[in-house]
């Protein structure tokens, strides 16, 4: 049997109390504390957070596309290698192409993974909002005991003390965030500039290494094929070969 710890029970009680306070605020039973300056900064932060999340999502999509492309290249390389068979093993063309694609997938793609991992935390804002709910709930309790005194005369002083402690905790984190959020917003351009530069360098690196590895495969091609490729005649030669295949009665659509 699993027993809940005291901290888990206390956390559960706080969540229930905060949810109750939110409901009472909506019905007008508890007055909400407003800080317009902070709320304006939080709205600006939320806009930045949304843009950052979209940037991270789009960047991850780009990285996933590179992974998918190299995976497709790898499958093609395996098929070509199987198609060449012993002939490919002798001249090294298919095996070299397969090795180049495997290296690109194993080394370059994994090296690009790190720069795309961006983490944005909401812990401070969530904590501030929770402290505010606690303070407003205790403030409402003090107001109620003041307007309708309880038979137990010690309840009001205890409630006032709890409310003062809650106010101090709220104001401390509220002041901290009021200073730090504008600083974070001011850093958005200094952050985005190097991030954009890193994105450009990553794309350049992938293209450069892909070209370099594919260029190494060319040494296994015969001189006539390399010359035909350089002069632009290789496409015409391939098209002629396809046409010859089409002319065969046993061939389908090629």
Short mmCIF file of C-alpha atoms in Angstrom, two decimals:
data_model
loop_
_atom_site.label_atom_id
_atom_site.label_comp_id
_atom_site.label_asym_id
_atom_site.label_seq_id
_atom_site.Cartn_x
_atom_site.Cartn_y
_atom_site.Cartn_z
CA UNK A 1 0.00 0.00 0.00
CA UNK A 2 1.31 3.46 -0.93
CA UNK A 3 1.22 6.17 1.76
CA UNK A 4 1.32 9.82 0.79
CA UNK A 5 4.02 11.90 2.46
CA UNK A 6 3.19 14.97 4.54
CA UNK A 7 4.60 17.23 1.80
CA UNK A 8 2.36 15.60 -0.82
CA UNK A 9 -0.72 16.05 1.38
CA UNK A 10 0.23 19.66 2.11
CA UNK A 11 0.75 20.33 -1.60
CA UNK A 12 -2.64 18.80 -2.40
CA UNK A 13 -4.34 21.00 0.21
CA UNK A 14 -2.68 24.13 -1.23
CA UNK A 15 -3.82 23.25 -4.75
CA UNK A 16 -7.40 22.73 -3.53
CA UNK A 17 -7.35 26.02 -1.61
CA UNK A 18 -5.96 27.91 -4.60
CA UNK A 19 -8.56 26.43 -6.93
CA UNK A 20 -11.27 27.43 -4.44
CA UNK A 21 -9.86 30.97 -4.26
CA UNK A 22 -9.95 31.28 -8.06
CA UNK A 23 -13.61 30.23 -8.10
CA UNK A 24 -14.45 32.72 -5.35
CA UNK A 25 -12.67 35.47 -7.29
CA UNK A 26 -14.85 34.81 -10.31
CA UNK A 27 -17.97 35.07 -8.14
CA UNK A 28 -16.72 38.26 -6.48
CA UNK A 29 -16.31 36.73 -3.03
CA UNK A 30 -12.54 37.34 -2.97
CA UNK A 31 -10.96 40.55 -4.19
CA UNK A 32 -8.04 40.05 -6.58
CA UNK A 33 -4.84 42.02 -6.13
CA UNK A 34 -3.85 43.77 -9.37
CA UNK A 35 -0.37 44.93 -10.36
CA UNK A 36 -0.75 46.57 -13.76
CA UNK A 37 2.97 47.18 -14.25
CA UNK A 38 3.81 43.54 -13.64
CA UNK A 39 0.88 42.29 -15.71
CA UNK A 40 2.06 44.40 -18.67
CA UNK A 41 5.54 42.85 -18.42
CA UNK A 42 4.09 39.35 -18.17
CA UNK A 43 2.03 39.92 -21.33
CA UNK A 44 5.21 40.98 -23.14
CA UNK A 45 6.95 37.87 -21.81
CA UNK A 46 4.09 35.65 -23.01
CA UNK A 47 4.47 37.11 -26.52
CA UNK A 48 8.21 36.40 -26.46
CA UNK A 49 7.56 32.92 -25.11
CA UNK A 50 5.10 32.20 -27.93
CA UNK A 51 7.59 33.38 -30.56
CA UNK A 52 10.40 31.37 -28.95
CA UNK A 53 8.28 28.23 -28.83
CA UNK A 54 7.40 28.66 -32.51
CA UNK A 55 11.08 29.17 -33.35
CA UNK A 56 11.98 26.02 -31.45
CA UNK A 57 9.19 24.05 -33.16
CA UNK A 58 10.19 25.23 -36.63
CA UNK A 59 13.88 24.56 -35.96
CA UNK A 60 13.06 21.08 -34.72
CA UNK A 61 10.99 20.53 -37.86
CA UNK A 62 14.00 21.48 -39.97
CA UNK A 63 16.23 19.08 -38.04
CA UNK A 64 13.64 16.30 -38.37
CA UNK A 65 13.55 16.94 -42.13
CA UNK A 66 17.33 16.53 -42.32
CA UNK A 67 17.04 13.27 -40.38
CA UNK A 68 14.31 12.04 -42.73
CA UNK A 69 16.37 12.99 -45.79
CA UNK A 70 19.52 11.22 -44.60
CA UNK A 71 17.42 8.18 -43.63
CA UNK A 72 16.03 8.11 -47.19
CA UNK A 73 19.53 8.50 -48.59
CA UNK A 74 20.68 5.59 -46.47
CA UNK A 75 17.87 3.35 -47.76
CA UNK A 76 18.73 4.33 -51.34
CA UNK A 77 22.40 3.61 -50.71
CA UNK A 78 21.55 0.15 -49.33
CA UNK A 79 19.35 -0.57 -52.35
CA UNK A 80 22.02 0.57 -54.80
CA UNK A 81 24.65 -1.47 -52.99
CA UNK A 82 22.44 -4.56 -53.20
CA UNK A 83 21.69 -3.84 -56.86
CA UNK A 84 25.39 -3.58 -57.80
CA UNK A 85 26.26 -6.73 -55.90
CA UNK A 86 29.75 -8.05 -56.60
CA UNK A 87 30.33 -5.44 -59.30
CA UNK A 88 29.90 -2.70 -56.73
CA UNK A 89 32.30 -4.42 -54.39
CA UNK A 90 34.93 -4.59 -57.13
CA UNK A 91 34.89 -0.98 -58.30
CA UNK A 92 33.95 0.46 -54.88
CA UNK A 93 31.28 2.88 -56.18
CA UNK A 94 28.21 1.61 -54.34
CA UNK A 95 30.11 0.73 -51.17
CA UNK A 96 31.75 4.17 -51.10
CA UNK A 97 28.39 5.92 -51.57
CA UNK A 98 26.81 3.85 -48.82
CA UNK A 99 29.68 4.59 -46.43
CA UNK A 100 29.50 8.33 -47.18
CA UNK A 101 25.76 8.42 -46.42
CA UNK A 102 26.21 6.37 -43.24
CA UNK A 103 28.91 8.76 -42.03
CA UNK A 104 26.74 11.78 -42.80
CA UNK A 105 23.84 10.27 -40.87
CA UNK A 106 25.93 9.07 -37.92
CA UNK A 107 28.19 12.10 -37.44
CA UNK A 108 26.87 15.30 -38.96
CA UNK A 109 23.16 14.97 -38.12
CA UNK A 110 23.85 14.05 -34.49
CA UNK A 111 26.29 16.98 -34.17
CA UNK A 112 23.54 19.37 -35.27
CA UNK A 113 21.11 18.21 -32.59
CA UNK A 114 22.47 20.26 -29.66
CA UNK A 115 21.94 23.86 -30.85
CA UNK A 116 18.21 23.26 -31.39
CA UNK A 117 17.43 22.41 -27.78
CA UNK A 118 15.98 25.57 -26.22
CA UNK A 119 14.30 25.54 -22.78
CA UNK A 120 11.95 28.26 -21.51
CA UNK A 121 10.87 28.06 -17.87
CA UNK A 122 7.60 29.26 -16.41
CA UNK A 123 8.41 28.26 -12.83
CA UNK A 124 8.89 31.79 -11.50
CA UNK A 125 5.66 33.13 -12.97
CA UNK A 126 3.67 30.14 -11.75
CA UNK A 127 5.14 30.48 -8.27
CA UNK A 128 4.33 34.20 -8.21
CA UNK A 129 0.70 33.53 -9.19
CA UNK A 130 0.38 30.86 -6.50
CA UNK A 131 1.76 33.23 -3.85
CA UNK A 132 -0.72 35.87 -4.98
CA UNK A 133 -3.63 33.45 -4.64
CA UNK A 134 -2.46 32.54 -1.12
CA UNK A 135 -2.20 36.20 -0.14
CA UNK A 136 -5.60 37.15 -1.56
CA UNK A 137 -7.26 34.19 0.18
CA UNK A 138 -5.78 35.17 3.57
CA UNK A 139 -6.60 38.82 2.98
CA UNK A 140 -10.22 37.84 2.36
CA UNK A 141 -10.16 35.77 5.56
CA UNK A 142 -8.92 38.75 7.58
CA UNK A 143 -11.63 40.95 6.08
CA UNK A 144 -14.32 38.42 6.96
CA UNK A 145 -13.11 38.06 10.56
CA UNK A 146 -12.94 41.85 10.89
CA UNK A 147 -16.49 42.36 9.65
CA UNK A 148 -17.88 39.36 11.54
CA UNK A 149 -15.68 38.66 14.59
CA UNK A 150 -15.41 35.02 15.65
CA UNK A 151 -16.05 33.82 19.20
CA UNK A 152 -12.39 32.77 19.29
CA UNK A 153 -10.64 36.14 19.62
CA UNK A 154 -7.27 34.63 18.62
CA UNK A 155 -8.40 33.80 15.07
CA UNK A 156 -8.12 37.37 13.77
CA UNK A 157 -4.53 37.98 15.01
CA UNK A 158 -3.44 34.61 13.60
CA UNK A 159 -5.08 35.37 10.27
CA UNK A 160 -3.46 38.82 10.16
CA UNK A 161 -0.05 37.30 10.87
CA UNK A 162 -0.53 34.66 8.14
CA UNK A 163 -1.69 37.33 5.71
CA UNK A 164 1.37 39.46 6.45
CA UNK A 165 3.69 36.51 5.83
CA UNK A 166 1.86 35.70 2.58
CA UNK A 167 2.09 39.36 1.50
CA UNK A 168 5.84 39.40 2.11
CA UNK A 169 6.35 36.17 0.16
CA UNK A 170 4.26 37.48 -2.74
CA UNK A 171 5.90 40.90 -2.85
CA UNK A 172 9.38 39.38 -2.78
CA UNK A 173 8.88 37.21 -5.86
CA UNK A 174 6.73 39.86 -7.56
CA UNK A 175 9.53 42.42 -7.22
CA UNK A 176 12.11 39.91 -8.42
CA UNK A 177 10.12 39.07 -11.56
CA UNK A 178 9.26 42.74 -12.19
CA UNK A 179 13.01 43.36 -12.49
CA UNK A 180 14.04 40.18 -14.30
CA UNK A 181 11.32 39.93 -16.95
CA UNK A 182 12.22 43.30 -18.55
CA UNK A 183 15.88 42.22 -18.48
CA UNK A 184 14.95 39.00 -20.26
CA UNK A 185 12.95 40.90 -22.86
CA UNK A 186 15.89 43.21 -23.49
CA UNK A 187 18.08 40.18 -24.16
CA UNK A 188 15.84 38.84 -26.91
CA UNK A 189 17.84 40.48 -29.73
CA UNK A 190 21.29 39.59 -28.31
CA UNK A 191 19.93 36.03 -27.98
CA UNK A 192 18.33 35.81 -31.43
CA UNK A 193 21.32 37.23 -33.32
CA UNK A 194 23.75 34.44 -32.36
CA UNK A 195 20.93 31.87 -32.59
CA UNK A 196 20.22 32.93 -36.18
CA UNK A 197 23.94 32.88 -36.95
CA UNK A 198 24.16 29.36 -35.49
CA UNK A 199 21.24 28.26 -37.68
CA UNK A 200 22.98 29.59 -40.80
CA UNK A 201 26.26 27.91 -39.82
CA UNK A 202 24.46 24.63 -39.16
CA UNK A 203 22.88 24.65 -42.62
CA UNK A 204 26.22 25.61 -44.18
CA UNK A 205 27.98 22.80 -42.31
CA UNK A 206 25.46 20.18 -43.37
CA UNK A 207 25.61 21.22 -47.03
CA UNK A 208 29.43 21.46 -47.00
CA UNK A 209 29.93 18.07 -45.37
CA UNK A 210 27.33 16.44 -47.61
CA UNK A 211 29.11 17.84 -50.69
CA UNK A 212 32.53 16.83 -49.34
CA UNK A 213 31.48 13.25 -48.64
CA UNK A 214 29.71 12.87 -51.99
CA UNK A 215 32.74 14.33 -53.78
CA UNK A 216 34.86 11.53 -52.31
CA UNK A 217 32.62 8.99 -54.05
CA UNK A 218 33.53 10.45 -57.45
CA UNK A 219 37.03 8.97 -57.31
CA UNK A 220 35.47 5.54 -57.76
CA UNK A 221 33.70 6.56 -60.98
CA UNK A 222 35.47 5.92 -64.27
CA UNK A 223 37.04 8.99 -65.98
CA UNK A 224 34.51 8.98 -68.84
CA UNK A 225 31.57 9.20 -66.40
CA UNK A 226 33.21 12.04 -64.47
CA UNK A 227 33.89 13.92 -67.72
CA UNK A 228 30.32 13.41 -68.91
CA UNK A 229 29.03 14.75 -65.58
CA UNK A 230 31.31 17.80 -65.71
CA UNK A 231 30.28 18.63 -69.29
CA UNK A 232 26.58 18.14 -68.62
CA UNK A 233 26.29 15.16 -70.98
CA UNK A 234 25.57 12.60 -68.27
CA UNK A 235 21.86 13.45 -68.07
CA UNK A 236 21.47 12.91 -71.81
CA UNK A 237 23.29 9.58 -71.54
CA UNK A 238 21.01 8.45 -68.71
CA UNK A 239 17.93 9.52 -70.66
CA UNK A 240 19.14 7.50 -73.68
CA UNK A 241 19.62 4.45 -71.47
CA UNK A 242 16.09 4.85 -70.13
CA UNK A 243 14.75 5.17 -73.67
CA UNK A 244 16.52 1.94 -74.63
CA UNK A 245 14.82 0.26 -71.68
CA UNK A 246 11.44 1.61 -72.76
CA UNK A 247 11.94 0.15 -76.21
CA UNK A 248 12.28 -3.35 -74.79
CA UNK A 249 9.05 -5.36 -75.03
CA UNK A 250 9.59 -6.84 -71.58
CA UNK A 251 9.90 -3.47 -69.84
CA UNK A 252 7.10 -1.48 -68.27
CA UNK A 253 6.94 2.27 -67.69
CA UNK A 254 10.40 3.64 -66.93
#
